[in-house]
Amino acid sequence: MSSNRKGHIRLTSHPEPGTASLRYPIHWGAADPVTRGPVIGTVSQPADRNVIGAHGGAYSLYRALAVSAGVLNPQVRSDFTNTHPVVNIGPYPQWADPGKIVSLDPYGHRVTEIFAREIAEGLDLRPTIAITKARLTLPEIQSAVAAGALTPDGTILKDKGEIAVTKIAIDPVWWLPGIAERFGSTEKQLRRTLFEETGGMYPELVTRSDMKVFLPPVGNITAYVMGDPARLAGGRSRITCRVHDECNGSDVFGSDICTCRPYLIHGIEECVRDAQKGGTGLIVYNRKEGRALGEVTKFLVYNARKRQEGGDQAATYFERTECVAGVQDARFQQLMPDVLHWLGITRIDRFVSMSNMKFDALDAAGIEIGERVPIPDDLIPDDASVEMEAKKAAGYYAPEGARDKDGLAEVVGRDLEKF
């Protein structure tokens, strides 16, 4: 996509003759943010765009509906007064290593500061990361306080059971060469597959090799930090962390067919306890519903599992998923460590997860894991027992014989390494 006059977008992905060079090229991995260059995914000034896709991921489509409905002026400029981060994050050494961060913009929270002059001169830039403070109010935490399992300290845990957190929202920004390398592919093959599997939605993927950054229409990441976020970096404090993949049915509505919300709450409790002792707690929440297969697929699998002869069984748990979706899991934990690198983390002392897939991804990324913390048996819903047994057999969850930090223990069951 390119422009031949201001505000007009041609329906072609090839640049005009003589305009192939980008006004603001992106040099991914550069230590200096100005040298690295801004990420420009806005459509109000198409000639300045230096990425494929648009800001906001999936929400860019709702923006299009608002424009189509006549309630949003497509040329409107955002006023970012007082929107700057409430705490400072970075920079950290990992930001200047193009192999460490490939799926988010490490400078995404600082664009209004770094490129203030360019914005004042009319460049339409938007942050891809926002940092604020909040309090979490969860009934399970309030019950734990009432039962004496958690004790308010007035700072991390308030008297009424609210948890004080720093909350960070991160939109995806994919550096295509790095994404391809993570998955053992070539950039050309990755671009072609992305183009084909989105029904040709982004022709620049195959026609604009000069654009190396893609803003994909997928969900974002939210990080919740208990304690000082600056102490996450470089081993400055003991870290307790849970990386949690979205499960709307359980996380929000309390469906008891899986352990997602109980494990998430357990992770939050452990983060609170360690933060109260002077450490730092971190919850990373990834929007990857139904193992990134989607909620429709997940519910179809539920039906297939429960209606099969003999009822729901651990032995066919993943088989039924693969029959419906063609794959058992599409979360691809290879990208998961990026947010931890962005926070400067080099070691997690207590990792509230027994997933070997997550462990392997962190280990491969050079992040050291100390203790791995399982979900207590009394928090597992009765209807989730099939899930737990299937995950244990497949190596998703291995409380006994889990891989230690040297990777010596064996995984039983089906080979899931490709996932």
Short mmCIF file of C-alpha atoms in Angstrom, two decimals:
data_model
loop_
_atom_site.label_atom_id
_atom_site.label_comp_id
_atom_site.label_asym_id
_atom_site.label_seq_id
_atom_site.Cartn_x
_atom_site.Cartn_y
_atom_site.Cartn_z
CA MET A 1 0.00 0.00 0.00
CA SER A 2 1.30 3.42 -0.87
CA SER A 3 0.12 6.97 -1.46
CA ASN A 4 0.27 9.29 -4.46
CA ARG A 5 -1.29 12.27 -2.68
CA LYS A 6 -1.93 13.14 0.94
CA GLY A 7 -4.80 11.17 2.49
CA HIS A 8 -5.32 8.95 -0.56
CA ILE A 9 -4.39 5.27 -0.43
CA ARG A 10 -3.95 3.35 -3.68
CA LEU A 11 -5.21 -0.23 -3.78
CA THR A 12 -1.83 -1.64 -4.61
CA SER A 13 0.96 -2.93 -2.44
CA HIS A 14 3.77 -1.87 -4.76
CA PRO A 15 5.53 1.43 -4.03
CA GLU A 16 5.33 4.21 -6.59
CA PRO A 17 8.39 4.39 -8.90
CA GLY A 18 11.21 6.14 -7.11
CA THR A 19 9.56 5.95 -3.66
CA ALA A 20 10.74 2.53 -2.50
CA SER A 21 12.98 3.93 0.24
CA LEU A 22 11.21 4.52 3.54
CA ARG A 23 11.36 7.98 5.08
CA TYR A 24 11.72 6.43 8.54
CA PRO A 25 13.49 3.07 8.16
CA ILE A 26 13.46 0.67 11.11
CA HIS A 27 16.82 -0.78 12.20
CA TRP A 28 15.65 -3.52 14.55
CA GLY A 29 17.91 -4.15 17.55
CA ALA A 30 19.67 -0.78 17.45
CA ALA A 31 20.60 0.35 20.97
CA ASP A 32 19.67 3.96 20.27
CA PRO A 33 15.90 4.39 19.80
CA VAL A 34 16.28 7.23 17.31
CA THR A 35 18.61 5.09 15.20
CA ARG A 36 16.18 2.19 15.57
CA GLY A 37 13.42 4.42 14.23
CA PRO A 38 9.72 4.85 15.06
CA VAL A 39 7.05 2.26 14.34
CA ILE A 40 4.50 4.02 12.13
CA GLY A 41 1.36 1.97 11.59
CA THR A 42 -1.14 4.80 11.30
CA VAL A 43 -3.15 5.23 8.10
CA SER A 44 -3.70 8.99 8.33
CA GLN A 45 -0.32 9.58 6.64
CA PRO A 46 0.18 6.55 4.40
CA ALA A 47 3.38 7.89 2.84
CA ASP A 48 5.11 7.66 6.24
CA ARG A 49 4.01 4.12 7.06
CA ASN A 50 6.98 1.82 7.59
CA VAL A 51 5.18 -1.31 8.81
CA ILE A 52 2.63 -3.79 7.49
CA GLY A 53 -0.73 -3.78 9.26
CA ALA A 54 -2.09 -1.14 11.61
CA HIS A 55 -1.90 -0.12 15.26
CA GLY A 56 -4.26 -1.81 17.69
CA GLY A 57 -4.10 -5.30 16.23
CA ALA A 58 -7.59 -6.78 16.06
CA TYR A 59 -9.03 -3.50 17.34
CA SER A 60 -8.03 -1.75 14.12
CA LEU A 61 -11.06 -3.48 12.58
CA TYR A 62 -13.37 -1.89 15.14
CA ARG A 63 -11.76 1.43 14.32
CA ALA A 64 -12.69 0.78 10.70
CA LEU A 65 -16.29 0.16 11.73
CA ALA A 66 -16.32 3.44 13.67
CA VAL A 67 -15.02 5.29 10.62
CA SER A 68 -17.51 3.51 8.37
CA ALA A 69 -20.36 4.42 10.73
CA GLY A 70 -19.34 8.06 10.59
CA VAL A 71 -18.59 8.37 14.31
CA LEU A 72 -14.82 8.66 13.95
CA ASN A 73 -12.88 11.01 11.72
CA PRO A 74 -10.08 8.92 10.16
CA GLN A 75 -7.79 11.94 10.20
CA VAL A 76 -8.19 12.58 13.95
CA ARG A 77 -4.95 12.94 15.88
CA SER A 78 -4.57 11.53 19.38
CA ASP A 79 -3.72 13.89 22.23
CA PHE A 80 -1.23 12.03 24.45
CA THR A 81 -0.99 14.67 27.17
CA ASN A 82 -0.39 12.98 30.57
CA THR A 83 -0.53 9.47 29.10
CA HIS A 84 3.17 8.78 29.74
CA PRO A 85 4.12 5.68 31.82
CA VAL A 86 3.67 5.91 35.59
CA VAL A 87 6.98 4.06 36.09
CA ASN A 88 10.07 3.80 33.95
CA ILE A 89 10.93 0.50 32.25
CA GLY A 90 14.41 0.02 30.78
CA PRO A 91 16.35 0.30 28.67
CA TYR A 92 17.97 -3.09 29.30
CA PRO A 93 20.73 -4.95 27.41
CA GLN A 94 18.17 -7.35 25.91
CA TRP A 95 16.63 -4.44 23.97
CA ALA A 96 19.75 -4.12 21.83
CA ASP A 97 19.92 -7.86 21.08
CA PRO A 98 17.75 -8.50 17.99
CA GLY A 99 17.56 -12.19 18.89
CA LYS A 100 16.00 -11.56 22.31
CA ILE A 101 12.95 -9.48 21.37
CA VAL A 102 11.17 -10.05 18.04
CA SER A 103 7.45 -9.76 18.87
CA LEU A 104 7.10 -6.37 20.60
CA ASP A 105 8.62 -2.90 20.34
CA PRO A 106 10.85 -2.37 23.40
CA TYR A 107 10.55 1.41 22.94
CA GLY A 108 6.78 1.25 22.46
CA HIS A 109 6.03 3.04 25.76
CA ARG A 110 8.44 5.92 25.11
CA VAL A 111 7.55 7.08 21.60
CA THR A 112 5.91 10.35 22.70
CA GLU A 113 9.11 11.21 24.58
CA ILE A 114 11.71 9.96 22.11
CA PHE A 115 10.00 11.37 19.02
CA ALA A 116 8.41 14.45 20.61
CA ARG A 117 9.91 16.75 17.94
CA GLU A 118 8.65 14.63 15.05
CA ILE A 119 5.18 14.43 16.61
CA ALA A 120 5.14 18.21 17.08
CA GLU A 121 6.04 18.55 13.40
CA GLY A 122 3.04 16.43 12.42
CA LEU A 123 4.21 12.78 12.39
CA ASP A 124 1.31 10.56 13.48
CA LEU A 125 2.89 8.19 16.01
CA ARG A 126 1.17 5.99 18.58
CA PRO A 127 2.51 4.04 21.57
CA THR A 128 2.29 0.26 21.44
CA ILE A 129 2.86 -0.11 25.20
CA ALA A 130 1.04 1.64 28.06
CA ILE A 131 1.95 1.49 31.75
CA THR A 132 -0.40 2.44 34.58
CA LYS A 133 -1.19 1.53 38.20
CA ALA A 134 -4.28 -0.24 39.48
CA ARG A 135 -5.74 -2.39 42.22
CA LEU A 136 -6.98 -5.93 41.66
CA THR A 137 -10.06 -7.03 43.59
CA LEU A 138 -10.56 -10.78 43.45
CA PRO A 139 -12.99 -12.75 45.64
CA GLU A 140 -10.49 -15.58 46.15
CA ILE A 141 -7.90 -13.14 47.48
CA GLN A 142 -10.46 -11.56 49.81
CA SER A 143 -11.37 -15.05 51.04
CA ALA A 144 -7.70 -15.84 51.63
CA VAL A 145 -7.39 -12.66 53.69
CA ALA A 146 -10.49 -13.54 55.71
CA ALA A 147 -9.12 -17.04 56.34
CA GLY A 148 -5.72 -15.72 57.40
CA ALA A 149 -3.90 -17.32 54.45
CA LEU A 150 -2.82 -13.84 53.29
CA THR A 151 -2.11 -10.90 55.58
CA PRO A 152 -2.55 -7.30 54.38
CA ASP A 153 0.55 -5.15 54.64
CA GLY A 154 -0.96 -1.88 53.43
CA THR A 155 1.38 -1.61 50.45
CA ILE A 156 1.19 -4.72 48.28
CA LEU A 157 -2.02 -6.07 49.81
CA LYS A 158 -4.47 -3.51 51.11
CA ASP A 159 -6.67 -3.96 54.19
CA LYS A 160 -9.75 -4.96 52.17
CA GLY A 161 -7.85 -7.46 50.08
CA GLU A 162 -7.08 -5.32 47.02
CA ILE A 163 -3.70 -5.93 45.39
CA ALA A 164 -1.68 -2.90 44.27
CA VAL A 165 -0.13 -3.54 40.87
CA THR A 166 1.67 -1.89 38.02
CA LYS A 167 -0.30 -2.85 34.92
CA ILE A 168 1.32 -2.97 31.48
CA ALA A 169 -0.49 -3.46 28.15
CA ILE A 170 1.64 -4.51 25.17
CA ASP A 171 0.48 -4.67 21.56
CA PRO A 172 2.26 -7.12 19.24
CA VAL A 173 4.93 -5.74 16.91
CA TRP A 174 6.56 -8.51 14.89
CA TRP A 175 10.01 -8.19 13.36
CA LEU A 176 9.56 -10.71 10.55
CA PRO A 177 13.19 -11.86 10.13
CA GLY A 178 13.39 -12.62 13.85
CA ILE A 179 10.00 -14.35 13.94
CA ALA A 180 11.05 -16.56 11.03
CA GLU A 181 14.30 -17.49 12.76
CA ARG A 182 12.48 -18.41 15.98
CA PHE A 183 10.36 -20.91 14.09
CA GLY A 184 13.10 -22.33 11.90
CA SER A 185 11.58 -20.82 8.78
CA THR A 186 12.75 -18.33 6.18
CA GLU A 187 11.41 -14.81 6.08
CA LYS A 188 10.11 -15.43 2.55
CA GLN A 189 8.21 -18.54 3.59
CA LEU A 190 6.81 -16.85 6.70
CA ARG A 191 5.60 -13.88 4.67
CA ARG A 192 3.96 -16.11 2.06
CA THR A 193 2.20 -18.20 4.72
CA LEU A 194 0.97 -15.16 6.65
CA PHE A 195 -0.36 -13.71 3.40
CA GLU A 196 -2.14 -16.90 2.41
CA GLU A 197 -3.59 -17.78 5.82
CA THR A 198 -5.09 -14.29 6.25
CA GLY A 199 -6.83 -14.62 2.89
CA GLY A 200 -4.53 -12.09 1.26
CA MET A 201 -5.45 -9.39 3.79
CA TYR A 202 -1.91 -7.97 3.81
CA PRO A 203 -0.44 -8.01 0.27
CA GLU A 204 2.60 -6.04 1.50
CA LEU A 205 3.77 -9.26 3.11
CA VAL A 206 4.72 -10.55 -0.33
CA THR A 207 5.32 -7.32 -2.23
CA ARG A 208 7.10 -5.01 0.22
CA SER A 209 10.30 -6.74 1.29
CA ASP A 210 11.56 -3.34 2.45
CA MET A 211 8.99 -3.43 5.26
CA LYS A 212 10.30 -5.86 7.87
CA VAL A 213 7.83 -5.13 10.70
CA PHE A 214 4.25 -6.41 10.93
CA LEU A 215 1.49 -5.31 13.32
CA PRO A 216 -0.61 -8.51 13.36
CA PRO A 217 -4.37 -8.53 14.11
CA VAL A 218 -3.98 -10.68 17.23
CA GLY A 219 -4.52 -10.14 20.95
CA ASN A 220 -2.12 -8.30 23.20
CA ILE A 221 -0.20 -9.10 26.38
CA THR A 222 -0.92 -7.67 29.82
CA ALA A 223 1.65 -7.81 32.62
CA TYR A 224 0.75 -7.27 36.27
CA VAL A 225 3.67 -6.45 38.56
CA MET A 226 3.50 -6.66 42.36
CA GLY A 227 6.35 -4.64 43.82
CA ASP A 228 8.81 -2.37 42.03
CA PRO A 229 9.01 -3.22 38.28
CA ALA A 230 12.59 -1.90 38.16
CA ARG A 231 13.64 -4.72 40.48
CA LEU A 232 12.67 -7.37 37.93
CA ALA A 233 15.82 -6.66 35.93
CA GLY A 234 19.18 -8.33 36.27
CA GLY A 235 18.54 -10.35 39.41
CA ARG A 236 17.83 -7.33 41.62
CA SER A 237 15.14 -9.22 43.54
CA ARG A 238 13.65 -12.64 44.00
CA ILE A 239 11.01 -13.12 41.29
CA THR A 240 7.84 -15.18 41.37
CA CYS A 241 6.13 -15.39 37.99
CA ARG A 242 3.19 -17.02 36.29
CA VAL A 243 2.79 -16.86 32.51
CA HIS A 244 -0.88 -17.51 31.81
CA ASP A 245 -2.60 -18.10 28.50
CA GLU A 246 -6.14 -16.79 28.20
CA CYS A 247 -9.12 -18.99 29.05
CA ASN A 248 -12.22 -16.82 29.04
CA GLY A 249 -14.57 -19.55 30.25
CA SER A 250 -12.55 -20.26 33.37
CA ASP A 251 -10.69 -16.98 33.99
CA VAL A 252 -13.81 -14.80 33.76
CA PHE A 253 -16.84 -17.07 34.15
CA GLY A 254 -15.47 -19.82 36.40
CA SER A 255 -16.07 -22.82 34.13
CA ASP A 256 -14.81 -25.87 36.01
CA ILE A 257 -13.73 -28.09 33.10
CA CYS A 258 -10.15 -26.82 33.39
CA THR A 259 -7.71 -25.48 35.99
CA CYS A 260 -7.07 -22.11 34.37
CA ARG A 261 -8.61 -19.68 36.87
CA PRO A 262 -7.56 -21.69 39.96
CA TYR A 263 -3.97 -21.80 38.70
CA LEU A 264 -4.05 -18.10 37.81
CA ILE A 265 -5.33 -17.19 41.29
CA HIS A 266 -2.74 -19.46 42.88
CA GLY A 267 -0.06 -17.66 40.88
CA ILE A 268 -1.36 -14.28 42.04
CA GLU A 269 -1.34 -15.42 45.67
CA GLU A 270 2.25 -16.66 45.38
CA CYS A 271 3.28 -13.38 43.73
CA VAL A 272 1.69 -11.41 46.58
CA ARG A 273 3.45 -13.50 49.24
CA ASP A 274 6.88 -13.08 47.69
CA ALA A 275 6.36 -9.38 46.99
CA GLN A 276 5.47 -8.90 50.65
CA LYS A 277 8.79 -10.50 51.56
CA GLY A 278 10.73 -8.01 49.45
CA GLY A 279 10.65 -9.87 46.15
CA THR A 280 8.71 -9.04 42.99
CA GLY A 281 5.66 -10.80 41.61
CA LEU A 282 4.78 -10.94 37.91
CA ILE A 283 1.72 -12.24 36.08
CA VAL A 284 1.95 -12.27 32.29
CA TYR A 285 -1.44 -12.74 30.61
CA ASN A 286 -1.39 -13.70 26.92
CA ARG A 287 -4.52 -13.47 24.78
CA LYS A 288 -4.25 -16.94 23.25
CA GLU A 289 -7.72 -18.35 23.83
CA GLY A 290 -8.11 -22.11 23.58
CA ARG A 291 -4.37 -22.76 23.05
CA ALA A 292 -4.58 -20.04 20.38
CA LEU A 293 -7.09 -22.14 18.45
CA GLY A 294 -10.01 -19.95 19.49
CA GLU A 295 -13.06 -20.39 21.66
CA VAL A 296 -15.28 -21.81 18.90
CA THR A 297 -12.76 -24.59 18.28
CA LYS A 298 -12.44 -25.17 22.02
CA PHE A 299 -16.17 -25.63 22.49
CA LEU A 300 -16.38 -27.95 19.48
CA VAL A 301 -13.66 -30.06 21.08
CA TYR A 302 -15.58 -30.10 24.37
CA ASN A 303 -18.57 -31.58 22.55
CA ALA A 304 -16.45 -34.14 20.72
CA ARG A 305 -14.73 -35.23 23.93
CA LYS A 306 -17.93 -35.68 25.93
CA ARG A 307 -19.92 -37.40 23.17
CA GLN A 308 -17.35 -39.99 22.21
CA GLU A 309 -17.91 -43.63 23.19
CA GLY A 310 -16.84 -44.09 26.78
CA GLY A 311 -17.17 -40.40 27.58
CA ASP A 312 -14.43 -37.86 28.21
CA GLN A 313 -11.06 -39.63 28.52
CA ALA A 314 -7.51 -38.49 29.16
CA ALA A 315 -6.23 -40.91 26.50
CA THR A 316 -8.11 -39.08 23.72
CA TYR A 317 -7.95 -35.52 25.12
CA PHE A 318 -5.41 -34.18 22.63
CA GLU A 319 -6.51 -36.50 19.84
CA ARG A 320 -9.96 -34.92 19.78
CA THR A 321 -8.39 -31.46 19.63
CA GLU A 322 -6.22 -32.48 16.70
CA CYS A 323 -9.19 -34.04 14.89
CA VAL A 324 -11.09 -30.74 15.04
CA ALA A 325 -8.28 -28.20 14.70
CA GLY A 326 -5.59 -30.15 12.85
CA VAL A 327 -3.08 -29.36 15.59
CA GLN A 328 -2.99 -29.90 19.35
CA ASP A 329 -1.64 -26.50 20.35
CA ALA A 330 -0.93 -23.25 18.49
CA ARG A 331 0.30 -21.03 21.34
CA PHE A 332 3.92 -21.27 20.20
CA GLN A 333 5.72 -20.45 23.41
CA GLN A 334 8.80 -19.46 21.41
CA LEU A 335 7.56 -15.86 21.46
CA MET A 336 6.54 -15.90 25.13
CA PRO A 337 9.97 -14.97 26.62
CA ASP A 338 10.09 -11.63 24.75
CA VAL A 339 8.09 -9.74 27.38
CA LEU A 340 10.40 -11.08 30.09
CA HIS A 341 13.44 -9.90 28.13
CA TRP A 342 11.74 -6.51 27.79
CA LEU A 343 11.44 -6.35 31.58
CA GLY A 344 15.14 -7.16 31.91
CA ILE A 345 14.55 -10.55 33.55
CA THR A 346 17.42 -13.05 33.53
CA ARG A 347 16.17 -15.44 36.24
CA ILE A 348 12.81 -16.49 37.66
CA ASP A 349 13.21 -17.90 41.15
CA ARG A 350 9.71 -19.37 41.43
CA PHE A 351 7.91 -20.19 38.17
CA VAL A 352 4.24 -20.93 38.91
CA SER A 353 3.77 -23.43 36.11
CA MET A 354 4.56 -27.08 35.47
CA SER A 355 4.29 -26.71 31.69
CA ASN A 356 7.35 -28.15 29.99
CA MET A 357 6.51 -26.16 26.88
CA LYS A 358 6.82 -22.89 28.79
CA PHE A 359 9.87 -24.07 30.68
CA ASP A 360 11.64 -25.12 27.48
CA ALA A 361 10.92 -21.77 25.82
CA LEU A 362 12.36 -19.83 28.76
CA ASP A 363 15.35 -22.14 29.04
CA ALA A 364 16.10 -21.79 25.32
CA ALA A 365 15.85 -18.01 25.71
CA GLY A 366 18.53 -18.04 28.40
CA ILE A 367 16.23 -17.26 31.33
CA GLU A 368 17.15 -19.37 34.34
CA ILE A 369 14.37 -21.09 36.27
CA GLY A 370 14.76 -22.02 39.92
CA GLU A 371 11.75 -23.70 41.51
CA ARG A 372 8.65 -24.75 39.58
CA VAL A 373 5.42 -24.39 41.55
CA PRO A 374 2.51 -26.78 40.85
CA ILE A 375 -1.16 -26.08 41.48
CA PRO A 376 -2.23 -27.62 44.81
CA ASP A 377 -4.43 -30.69 44.38
CA ASP A 378 -7.27 -29.15 46.36
CA LEU A 379 -7.58 -26.35 43.79
CA ILE A 380 -8.21 -28.72 40.88
CA PRO A 381 -11.95 -28.88 40.01
CA ASP A 382 -13.39 -32.39 39.81
CA ASP A 383 -14.39 -31.92 36.18
CA ALA A 384 -10.80 -30.92 35.31
CA SER A 385 -9.30 -34.27 36.30
CA VAL A 386 -9.36 -35.52 32.69
CA GLU A 387 -7.43 -32.46 31.56
CA MET A 388 -4.81 -32.88 34.27
CA GLU A 389 -4.23 -36.56 33.55
CA ALA A 390 -3.95 -35.89 29.81
CA LYS A 391 -1.48 -33.06 30.35
CA LYS A 392 0.65 -35.18 32.66
CA ALA A 393 0.80 -38.01 30.12
CA ALA A 394 1.64 -35.64 27.27
CA GLY A 395 4.32 -33.69 29.10
CA TYR A 396 2.37 -30.46 29.28
CA TYR A 397 2.27 -30.75 33.05
CA ALA A 398 4.74 -32.87 34.99
CA PRO A 399 4.72 -32.39 38.77
CA GLU A 400 6.63 -35.65 39.19
CA GLY A 401 9.68 -36.00 36.97
CA ALA A 402 9.41 -32.43 35.70
CA ARG A 403 12.45 -31.18 33.85
CA ASP A 404 14.85 -29.52 36.21
CA LYS A 405 16.99 -26.53 35.27
CA ASP A 406 19.54 -28.86 33.62
CA GLY A 407 16.84 -30.43 31.45
CA LEU A 408 17.59 -33.96 32.62
CA ALA A 409 14.15 -35.40 33.32
CA GLU A 410 12.31 -37.25 30.59
CA VAL A 411 8.97 -36.28 29.14
CA VAL A 412 6.48 -39.10 28.86
CA GLY A 413 3.68 -39.44 26.36
CA ARG A 414 3.34 -37.88 22.96
CA ASP A 415 6.06 -35.77 21.41
CA LEU A 416 4.99 -32.13 21.59
CA GLU A 417 8.38 -30.57 20.91
CA LYS A 418 7.24 -29.07 17.61
CA PHE A 419 4.72 -26.99 19.54
#
